Amino acid sequence: MTTTNPLLDFSGLPRFDAVCPEHVTPAIAELLAENRALLARLEKAPATWADFAAPFFDGSERLSRAWGIVGHLHAVMDVPEWREAYNANLPEVTRFFAELGQNQKLFAQFKALKASPGYAQLSAAQQRIV
């Protein structure tokens, strides 16, 4: 599905004209599964930018970007098919981001990164992010 679903194409600008409501559920399900697996690995990863923070932000960016496209198309093309696709996936996306914001293991990883000697080597932007 990755090669044919425009919601999973992160190579350039969003392909709004190619996205259809039937692309939403498979793409969001795939990205949620990827992110959940990634988070399970990151909870045990070394608390460094390269091993923890960068993969965390890259993974969540892919999901956010795809869901942003869905949200935009839902807002500008108010037809039953888009409403159904959006509303069918909204609870799972909301649940994922709510769980993400309250994940104590990830919070501990960010605290460990900030307390590590490597923190001083991060750029000012990376330090602000942490």
N, CA and C atoms as an extended XYZ file, in Angstrom:
390
Properties=species:S:1:pos:R:3:atomname:S:1:resname:S:1:resid:I:1 pbc="F F F"
N         0.825       -1.200        0.000 N   MET     1
C         0.000        0.000        0.000 CA  MET     1
C         0.860        1.252        0.000 C   MET     1
N         2.022        1.203        0.588 N   THR     2
C         2.866        2.384        0.714 CA  THR     2
C         3.158        3.024       -0.633 C   THR     2
N         3.377        2.225       -1.664 N   THR     3
C         3.766        2.784       -2.952 CA  THR     3
C         2.600        3.406       -3.701 C   THR     3
N         1.385        3.031       -3.386 N   THR     4
C         0.252        3.565       -4.132 CA  THR     4
C        -0.602        4.531       -3.329 C   THR     4
N        -0.397        4.628       -2.054 N   ASN     5
C        -1.213        5.510       -1.225 CA  ASN     5
C        -0.523        6.863       -1.114 C   ASN     5
N        -1.115        7.908       -1.700 N   PRO     6
C        -0.464        9.222       -1.676 CA  PRO     6
C        -0.297        9.806       -0.276 C   PRO     6
N        -1.059        9.333        0.691 N   LEU     7
C        -0.879        9.808        2.064 CA  LEU     7
C         0.410        9.278        2.680 C   LEU     7
N         0.991        8.263        2.058 N   LEU     8
C         2.234        7.681        2.559 CA  LEU     8
C         3.434        8.102        1.724 C   LEU     8
N         3.233        9.074        0.857 N   ASP     9
C         4.324        9.604        0.029 CA  ASP     9
C         4.828       10.887        0.685 C   ASP     9
N         5.994       10.810        1.299 N   PHE    10
C         6.571       11.953        2.004 CA  PHE    10
C         7.766       12.527        1.255 C   PHE    10
N         7.838       12.256       -0.039 N   SER    11
C         9.003       12.653       -0.831 CA  SER    11
C         8.989       14.122       -1.237 C   SER    11
N         7.873       14.773       -1.121 N   GLY    12
C         7.794       16.175       -1.533 CA  GLY    12
C         6.543       16.810       -0.962 C   GLY    12
N         5.996       17.737       -1.714 N   LEU    13
C         4.772       18.401       -1.286 CA  LEU    13
C         3.606       17.417       -1.291 C   LEU    13
N         2.600       17.665       -0.464 N   PRO    14
C         1.433       16.774       -0.452 CA  PRO    14
C         0.778       16.716       -1.833 C   PRO    14
N         0.337       15.531       -2.197 N   ARG    15
C        -0.346       15.328       -3.478 CA  ARG    15
C        -1.859       15.354       -3.235 C   ARG    15
N        -2.361       16.537       -2.898 N   PHE    16
C        -3.767       16.674       -2.547 CA  PHE    16
C        -4.685       16.116       -3.629 C   PHE    16
N        -4.333       16.350       -4.885 N   ASP    17
C        -5.191       15.921       -5.986 CA  ASP    17
C        -5.278       14.404       -6.113 C   ASP    17
N        -4.344       13.685       -5.540 N   ALA    18
C        -4.322       12.226       -5.658 CA  ALA    18
C        -4.956       11.516       -4.466 C   ALA    18
N        -5.244       12.248       -3.403 N   VAL    19
C        -5.757       11.619       -2.180 CA  VAL    19
C        -7.271       11.473       -2.264 C   VAL    19
N        -7.733       10.271       -1.976 N   CYS    20
C        -9.165        9.962       -1.958 CA  CYS    20
C        -9.545        9.465       -0.566 C   CYS    20
N       -10.818        9.556       -0.214 N   PRO    21
C       -11.238        9.090        1.109 CA  PRO    21
C       -10.833        7.647        1.408 C   PRO    21
N       -10.809        6.792        0.393 N   GLU    22
C       -10.457        5.391        0.641 CA  GLU    22
C        -8.980        5.198        0.986 C   GLU    22
N        -8.157        6.214        0.809 N   HIS    23
C        -6.748        6.135        1.198 CA  HIS    23
C        -6.548        6.348        2.702 C   HIS    23
N        -7.514        6.973        3.349 N   VAL    24
C        -7.323        7.440        4.719 CA  VAL    24
C        -7.111        6.298        5.715 C   VAL    24
N        -8.044        5.395        5.811 N   THR    25
C        -7.957        4.354        6.839 CA  THR    25
C        -6.714        3.475        6.693 C   THR    25
N        -6.385        2.988        5.494 N   PRO    26
C        -5.160        2.176        5.398 CA  PRO    26
C        -3.897        2.956        5.765 C   PRO    26
N        -3.815        4.202        5.338 N   ALA    27
C        -2.613        5.000        5.630 CA  ALA    27
C        -2.500        5.302        7.113 C   ALA    27
N        -3.581        5.739        7.718 N   ILE    28
C        -3.541        6.094        9.132 CA  ILE    28
C        -3.290        4.850        9.981 C   ILE    28
N        -3.898        3.733        9.627 N   ALA    29
C        -3.650        2.489       10.371 CA  ALA    29
C        -2.179        2.093       10.280 C   ALA    29
N        -1.595        2.202        9.092 N   GLU    30
C        -0.182        1.856        8.923 CA  GLU    30
C         0.717        2.789        9.735 C   GLU    30
N         0.432        4.082        9.683 N   LEU    31
C         1.262        5.050       10.404 CA  LEU    31
C         1.106        4.916       11.919 C   LEU    31
N        -0.094        4.639       12.380 N   LEU    32
C        -0.288        4.418       13.819 CA  LEU    32
C         0.477        3.180       14.276 C   LEU    32
N         0.417        2.114       13.497 N   ALA    33
C         1.148        0.894       13.855 CA  ALA    33
C         2.651        1.154       13.865 C   ALA    33
N         3.142        1.861       12.859 N   GLU    34
C         4.570        2.204       12.811 CA  GLU    34
C         4.975        3.009       14.036 C   GLU    34
N         4.155        3.998       14.385 N   ASN    35
C         4.487        4.866       15.515 CA  ASN    35
C         4.418        4.122       16.838 C   ASN    35
N         3.452        3.249       16.996 N   ARG    36
C         3.373        2.476       18.243 CA  ARG    36
C         4.587        1.559       18.386 C   ARG    36
N         4.996        0.933       17.295 N   ALA    37
C         6.192        0.080       17.338 CA  ALA    37
C         7.437        0.919       17.617 C   ALA    37
N         7.513        2.082       16.993 N   LEU    38
C         8.645        2.979       17.214 CA  LEU    38
C         8.713        3.411       18.676 C   LEU    38
N         7.591        3.792       19.248 N   LEU    39
C         7.577        4.236       20.643 CA  LEU    39
C         8.019        3.121       21.581 C   LEU    39
N         7.610        1.906       21.304 N   ALA    40
C         8.040        0.778       22.143 CA  ALA    40
C         9.558        0.623       22.098 C   ALA    40
N        10.154        0.817       20.922 N   ARG    41
C        11.621        0.736       20.810 CA  ARG    41
C        12.285        1.927       21.493 C   ARG    41
N        11.718        3.121       21.307 N   LEU    42
C        12.345        4.331       21.839 CA  LEU    42
C        12.321        4.386       23.359 C   LEU    42
N        11.350        3.742       23.971 N   GLU    43
C        11.299        3.717       25.435 CA  GLU    43
C        12.523        3.029       26.020 C   GLU    43
N        13.180        2.189       25.210 N   LYS    44
C        14.352        1.440       25.675 CA  LYS    44
C        15.637        1.901       24.999 C   LYS    44
N        15.550        2.865       24.108 N   ALA    45
C        16.722        3.321       23.346 CA  ALA    45
C        17.625        4.194       24.215 C   ALA    45
N        18.900        4.297       23.841 N   PRO    46
C        19.775        5.243       24.544 CA  PRO    46
C        19.206        6.663       24.414 C   PRO    46
N        19.290        7.422       25.481 N   ALA    47
C        18.721        8.777       25.500 CA  ALA    47
C        19.674        9.760       24.826 C   ALA    47
N        19.807        9.615       23.519 N   THR    48
C        20.625       10.535       22.729 CA  THR    48
C        19.747       11.129       21.644 C   THR    48
N        20.242       12.187       21.031 N   TRP    49
C        19.479       12.797       19.940 CA  TRP    49
C        19.317       11.799       18.795 C   TRP    49
N        20.409       11.169       18.394 N   ALA    50
C        20.389       10.271       17.230 CA  ALA    50
C        19.582        8.999       17.473 C   ALA    50
N        19.661        8.462       18.679 N   ASP    51
C        18.994        7.185       18.956 CA  ASP    51
C        17.568        7.333       19.456 C   ASP    51
N        17.243        8.485       20.008 N   PHE    52
C        15.923        8.661       20.611 CA  PHE    52
C        15.145        9.834       20.015 C   PHE    52
N        15.657       11.037       20.166 N   ALA    53
C        14.878       12.224       19.807 CA  ALA    53
C        14.601       12.321       18.309 C   ALA    53
N        15.620       12.177       17.475 N   ALA    54
C        15.416       12.313       16.028 CA  ALA    54
C        14.424       11.279       15.497 C   ALA    54
N        14.561        9.992       15.840 N   PRO    55
C        13.563        9.031       15.362 CA  PRO    55
C        12.156        9.320       15.895 C   PRO    55
N        12.080        9.793       17.127 N   PHE    56
C        10.777       10.137       17.705 CA  PHE    56
C        10.095       11.225       16.886 C   PHE    56
N        10.811       12.301       16.612 N   PHE    57
C        10.214       13.413       15.877 CA  PHE    57
C         9.946       13.061       14.423 C   PHE    57
N        10.816       12.278       13.807 N   ASP    58
C        10.583       11.860       12.424 CA  ASP    58
C         9.322       11.007       12.315 C   ASP    58
N         9.152       10.070       13.215 N   GLY    59
C         7.982        9.196       13.184 CA  GLY    59
C         6.690        9.939       13.417 C   GLY    59
N         6.670       10.796       14.410 N   SER    60
C         5.434       11.526       14.687 CA  SER    60
C         5.145       12.560       13.606 C   SER    60
N         6.174       13.062       12.938 N   GLU    61
C         5.968       14.016       11.844 CA  GLU    61
C         5.242       13.359       10.675 C   GLU    61
N         5.574       12.127       10.364 N   ARG    62
C         4.910       11.425        9.258 CA  ARG    62
C         3.413       11.276        9.538 C   ARG    62
N         3.074       10.866       10.747 N   LEU    63
C         1.666       10.727       11.107 CA  LEU    63
C         0.981       12.086       11.103 C   LEU    63
N         1.611       13.085       11.672 N   SER    64
C         1.020       14.427       11.716 CA  SER    64
C         0.805       14.982       10.316 C   SER    64
N         1.765       14.749        9.443 N   ARG    65
C         1.636       15.259        8.078 CA  ARG    65
C         0.471       14.583        7.351 C   ARG    65
N         0.387       13.271        7.438 N   ALA    66
C        -0.710       12.561        6.773 CA  ALA    66
C        -2.057       12.986        7.348 C   ALA    66
N        -2.138       13.072        8.673 N   TRP    67
C        -3.406       13.461        9.292 CA  TRP    67
C        -3.735       14.920        8.974 C   TRP    67
N        -2.738       15.755        8.838 N   GLY    68
C        -2.968       17.144        8.446 CA  GLY    68
C        -3.580       17.248        7.062 C   GLY    68
N        -3.119       16.411        6.148 N   ILE    69
C        -3.688       16.380        4.797 CA  ILE    69
C        -5.146       15.943        4.867 C   ILE    69
N        -5.404       14.906        5.646 N   VAL    70
C        -6.776       14.414        5.805 CA  VAL    70
C        -7.661       15.505        6.398 C   VAL    70
N        -7.184       16.160        7.440 N   GLY    71
C        -7.961       17.226        8.069 CA  GLY    71
C        -8.242       18.369        7.119 C   GLY    71
N        -7.255       18.730        6.319 N   HIS    72
C        -7.444       19.812        5.350 CA  HIS    72
C        -8.495       19.426        4.311 C   HIS    72
N        -8.356       18.234        3.740 N   LEU    73
C        -9.309       17.814        2.711 CA  LEU    73
C       -10.710       17.652        3.287 C   LEU    73
N       -10.797       17.188        4.509 N   HIS    74
C       -12.100       17.093        5.178 CA  HIS    74
C       -12.729       18.479        5.323 C   HIS    74
N       -11.904       19.475        5.620 N   ALA    75
C       -12.417       20.833        5.829 CA  ALA    75
C       -12.844       21.508        4.529 C   ALA    75
N       -12.130       21.251        3.456 N   VAL    76
C       -12.425       21.971        2.208 CA  VAL    76
C       -13.332       21.194        1.264 C   VAL    76
N       -13.490       19.895        1.484 N   MET    77
C       -14.372       19.091        0.632 CA  MET    77
C       -15.403       18.419        1.520 C   MET    77
N       -16.391       19.183        1.904 N   ASP    78
C       -17.394       18.703        2.848 CA  ASP    78
C       -18.420       17.826        2.125 C   ASP    78
N       -18.011       16.588        1.902 N   VAL    79
C       -18.894       15.601        1.278 CA  VAL    79
C       -18.957       14.392        2.203 C   VAL    79
N       -19.998       13.581        2.089 N   PRO    80
C       -20.144       12.449        3.011 CA  PRO    80
C       -18.930       11.518        3.065 C   PRO    80
N       -18.297       11.249        1.933 N   GLU    81
C       -17.163       10.322        1.921 CA  GLU    81
C       -16.002       10.838        2.771 C   GLU    81
N       -15.722       12.136        2.676 N   TRP    82
C       -14.629       12.703        3.478 CA  TRP    82
C       -14.999       12.774        4.948 C   TRP    82
N       -16.255       13.111        5.239 N   ARG    83
C       -16.701       13.129        6.640 CA  ARG    83
C       -16.561       11.741        7.254 C   ARG    83
N       -16.976       10.716        6.513 N   GLU    84
C       -16.893        9.345        7.024 CA  GLU    84
C       -15.443        8.923        7.256 C   GLU    84
N       -14.582        9.210        6.285 N   ALA    85
C       -13.168        8.820        6.416 CA  ALA    85
C       -12.520        9.530        7.602 C   ALA    85
N       -12.784       10.815        7.729 N   TYR    86
C       -12.212       11.600        8.823 CA  TYR    86
C       -12.735       11.105       10.172 C   TYR    86
N       -14.047       11.003       10.285 N   ASN    87
C       -14.656       10.612       11.558 CA  ASN    87
C       -14.330        9.179       11.954 C   ASN    87
N       -14.104        8.302       10.984 N   ALA    88
C       -13.754        6.915       11.295 CA  ALA    88
C       -12.370        6.814       11.924 C   ALA    88
N       -11.474        7.724       11.571 N   ASN    89
C       -10.091        7.658       12.050 CA  ASN    89
C        -9.789        8.618       13.192 C   ASN    89
N       -10.631        9.607       13.385 N   LEU    90
C       -10.399       10.613       14.418 CA  LEU    90
C       -10.207       10.018       15.818 C   LEU    90
N       -11.020        9.060       16.252 N   PRO    91
C       -10.822        8.529       17.608 CA  PRO    91
C        -9.452        7.881       17.815 C   PRO    91
N        -8.972        7.115       16.844 N   GLU    92
C        -7.669        6.456       16.997 CA  GLU    92
C        -6.517        7.451       16.972 C   GLU    92
N        -6.607        8.446       16.101 N   VAL    93
C        -5.551        9.464       16.040 CA  VAL    93
C        -5.537       10.261       17.342 C   VAL    93
N        -6.705       10.626       17.817 N   THR    94
C        -6.813       11.361       19.079 CA  THR    94
C        -6.262       10.529       20.235 C   THR    94
N        -6.621        9.259       20.272 N   ARG    95
C        -6.135        8.369       21.332 CA  ARG    95
C        -4.607        8.275       21.303 C   ARG    95
N        -4.045        8.130       20.103 N   PHE    96
C        -2.593        8.017       19.989 CA  PHE    96
C        -1.900        9.262       20.532 C   PHE    96
N        -2.336       10.445       20.095 N   PHE    97
C        -1.657       11.664       20.534 CA  PHE    97
C        -1.906       11.955       22.012 C   PHE    97
N        -3.060       11.558       22.536 N   ALA    98
C        -3.303       11.709       23.974 CA  ALA    98
C        -2.370       10.796       24.769 C   ALA    98
N        -2.216        9.557       24.309 N   GLU    99
C        -1.291        8.629       24.971 CA  GLU    99
C         0.147        9.126       24.866 C   GLU    99
N         0.489        9.670       23.729 N   LEU   100
C         1.842       10.176       23.512 CA  LEU   100
C         2.165       11.288       24.503 C   LEU   100
N         1.224       12.200       24.683 N   GLY   101
C         1.436       13.326       25.579 CA  GLY   101
C         1.519       12.943       27.045 C   GLY   101
N         1.080       11.745       27.381 N   GLN   102
C         1.091       11.313       28.777 CA  GLN   102
C         2.008       10.116       29.020 C   GLN   102
N         2.880        9.825       28.077 N   ASN   103
C         3.768        8.667       28.173 CA  ASN   103
C         4.934        8.982       29.111 C   ASN   103
N         4.895        8.409       30.290 N   GLN   104
C         5.917        8.673       31.307 CA  GLN   104
C         7.294        8.140       30.908 C   GLN   104
N         7.336        7.041       30.172 N   LYS   105
C         8.626        6.486       29.749 CA  LYS   105
C         9.318        7.416       28.753 C   LYS   105
N         8.538        7.989       27.835 N   LEU   106
C         9.133        8.944       26.895 CA  LEU   106
C         9.582       10.208       27.624 C   LEU   106
N         8.786       10.643       28.575 N   PHE   107
C         9.159       11.817       29.370 CA  PHE   107
C        10.474       11.564       30.100 C   PHE   107
N        10.612       10.366       30.648 N   ALA   108
C        11.857       10.009       31.341 CA  ALA   108
C        13.038       10.012       30.369 C   ALA   108
N        12.804        9.583       29.141 N   GLN   109
C        13.864        9.596       28.137 CA  GLN   109
C        14.297       11.032       27.822 C   GLN   109
N        13.331       11.930       27.679 N   PHE   110
C        13.676       13.333       27.418 CA  PHE   110
C        14.430       13.939       28.603 C   PHE   110
N        14.009       13.609       29.829 N   LYS   111
C        14.730       14.105       31.002 CA  LYS   111
C        16.147       13.553       31.044 C   LYS   111
N        16.306       12.284       30.694 N   ALA   112
C        17.643       11.677       30.675 CA  ALA   112
C        18.511       12.324       29.599 C   ALA   112
N        17.931       12.631       28.460 N   LEU   113
C        18.683       13.303       27.400 CA  LEU   113
C        19.143       14.676       27.868 C   LEU   113
N        18.252       15.414       28.516 N   LYS   114
C        18.630       16.746       28.995 CA  LYS   114
C        19.719       16.666       30.061 C   LYS   114
N        19.715       15.637       30.870 N   ALA   115
C        20.708       15.492       31.940 CA  ALA   115
C        22.019       14.865       31.452 C   ALA   115
N        22.048       14.416       30.222 N   SER   116
C        23.233       13.709       29.719 CA  SER   116
C        24.337       14.675       29.295 C   SER   116
N        25.584       14.210       29.262 N   PRO   117
C        26.690       15.040       28.775 CA  PRO   117
C        26.502       15.446       27.309 C   PRO   117
N        25.826       14.616       26.537 N   GLY   118
C        25.606       14.915       25.124 CA  GLY   118
C        24.691       16.098       24.875 C   GLY   118
N        23.902       16.471       25.882 N   TYR   119
C        22.977       17.594       25.727 CA  TYR   119
C        23.725       18.874       25.370 C   TYR   119
N        24.871       19.094       25.968 N   ALA   120
C        25.651       20.313       25.704 CA  ALA   120
C        26.133       20.375       24.264 C   ALA   120
N        26.219       19.230       23.605 N   GLN   121
C        26.685       19.189       22.220 CA  GLN   121
C        25.566       19.442       21.212 C   GLN   121
N        24.330       19.450       21.665 N   LEU   122
C        23.204       19.686       20.761 CA  LEU   122
C        23.165       21.146       20.345 C   LEU   122
N        22.589       21.397       19.183 N   SER   123
C        22.419       22.776       18.732 CA  SER   123
C        21.420       23.478       19.647 C   SER   123
N        21.385       24.790       19.567 N   ALA   124
C        20.437       25.557       20.384 CA  ALA   124
C        19.005       25.142       20.062 C   ALA   124
N        18.716       24.914       18.799 N   ALA   125
C        17.368       24.496       18.403 CA  ALA   125
C        17.030       23.128       18.994 C   ALA   125
N        17.965       22.199       18.927 N   GLN   126
C        17.728       20.870       19.491 CA  GLN   126
C        17.531       20.943       21.001 C   GLN   126
N        18.302       21.786       21.674 N   GLN   127
C        18.133       21.934       23.121 CA  GLN   127
C        16.752       22.490       23.448 C   GLN   127
N        16.270       23.449       22.670 N   ARG   128
C        14.923       23.990       22.906 CA  ARG   128
C        13.870       22.908       22.708 C   ARG   128
N        14.074       22.072       21.717 N   ILE   129
C        13.122       20.995       21.449 CA  ILE   129
C        13.068       20.019       22.618 C   ILE   129
N        14.236       19.679       23.151 N   VAL   130
C        14.298       18.744       24.279 CA  VAL   130
C        13.666       19.400       25.493 C   VAL   130
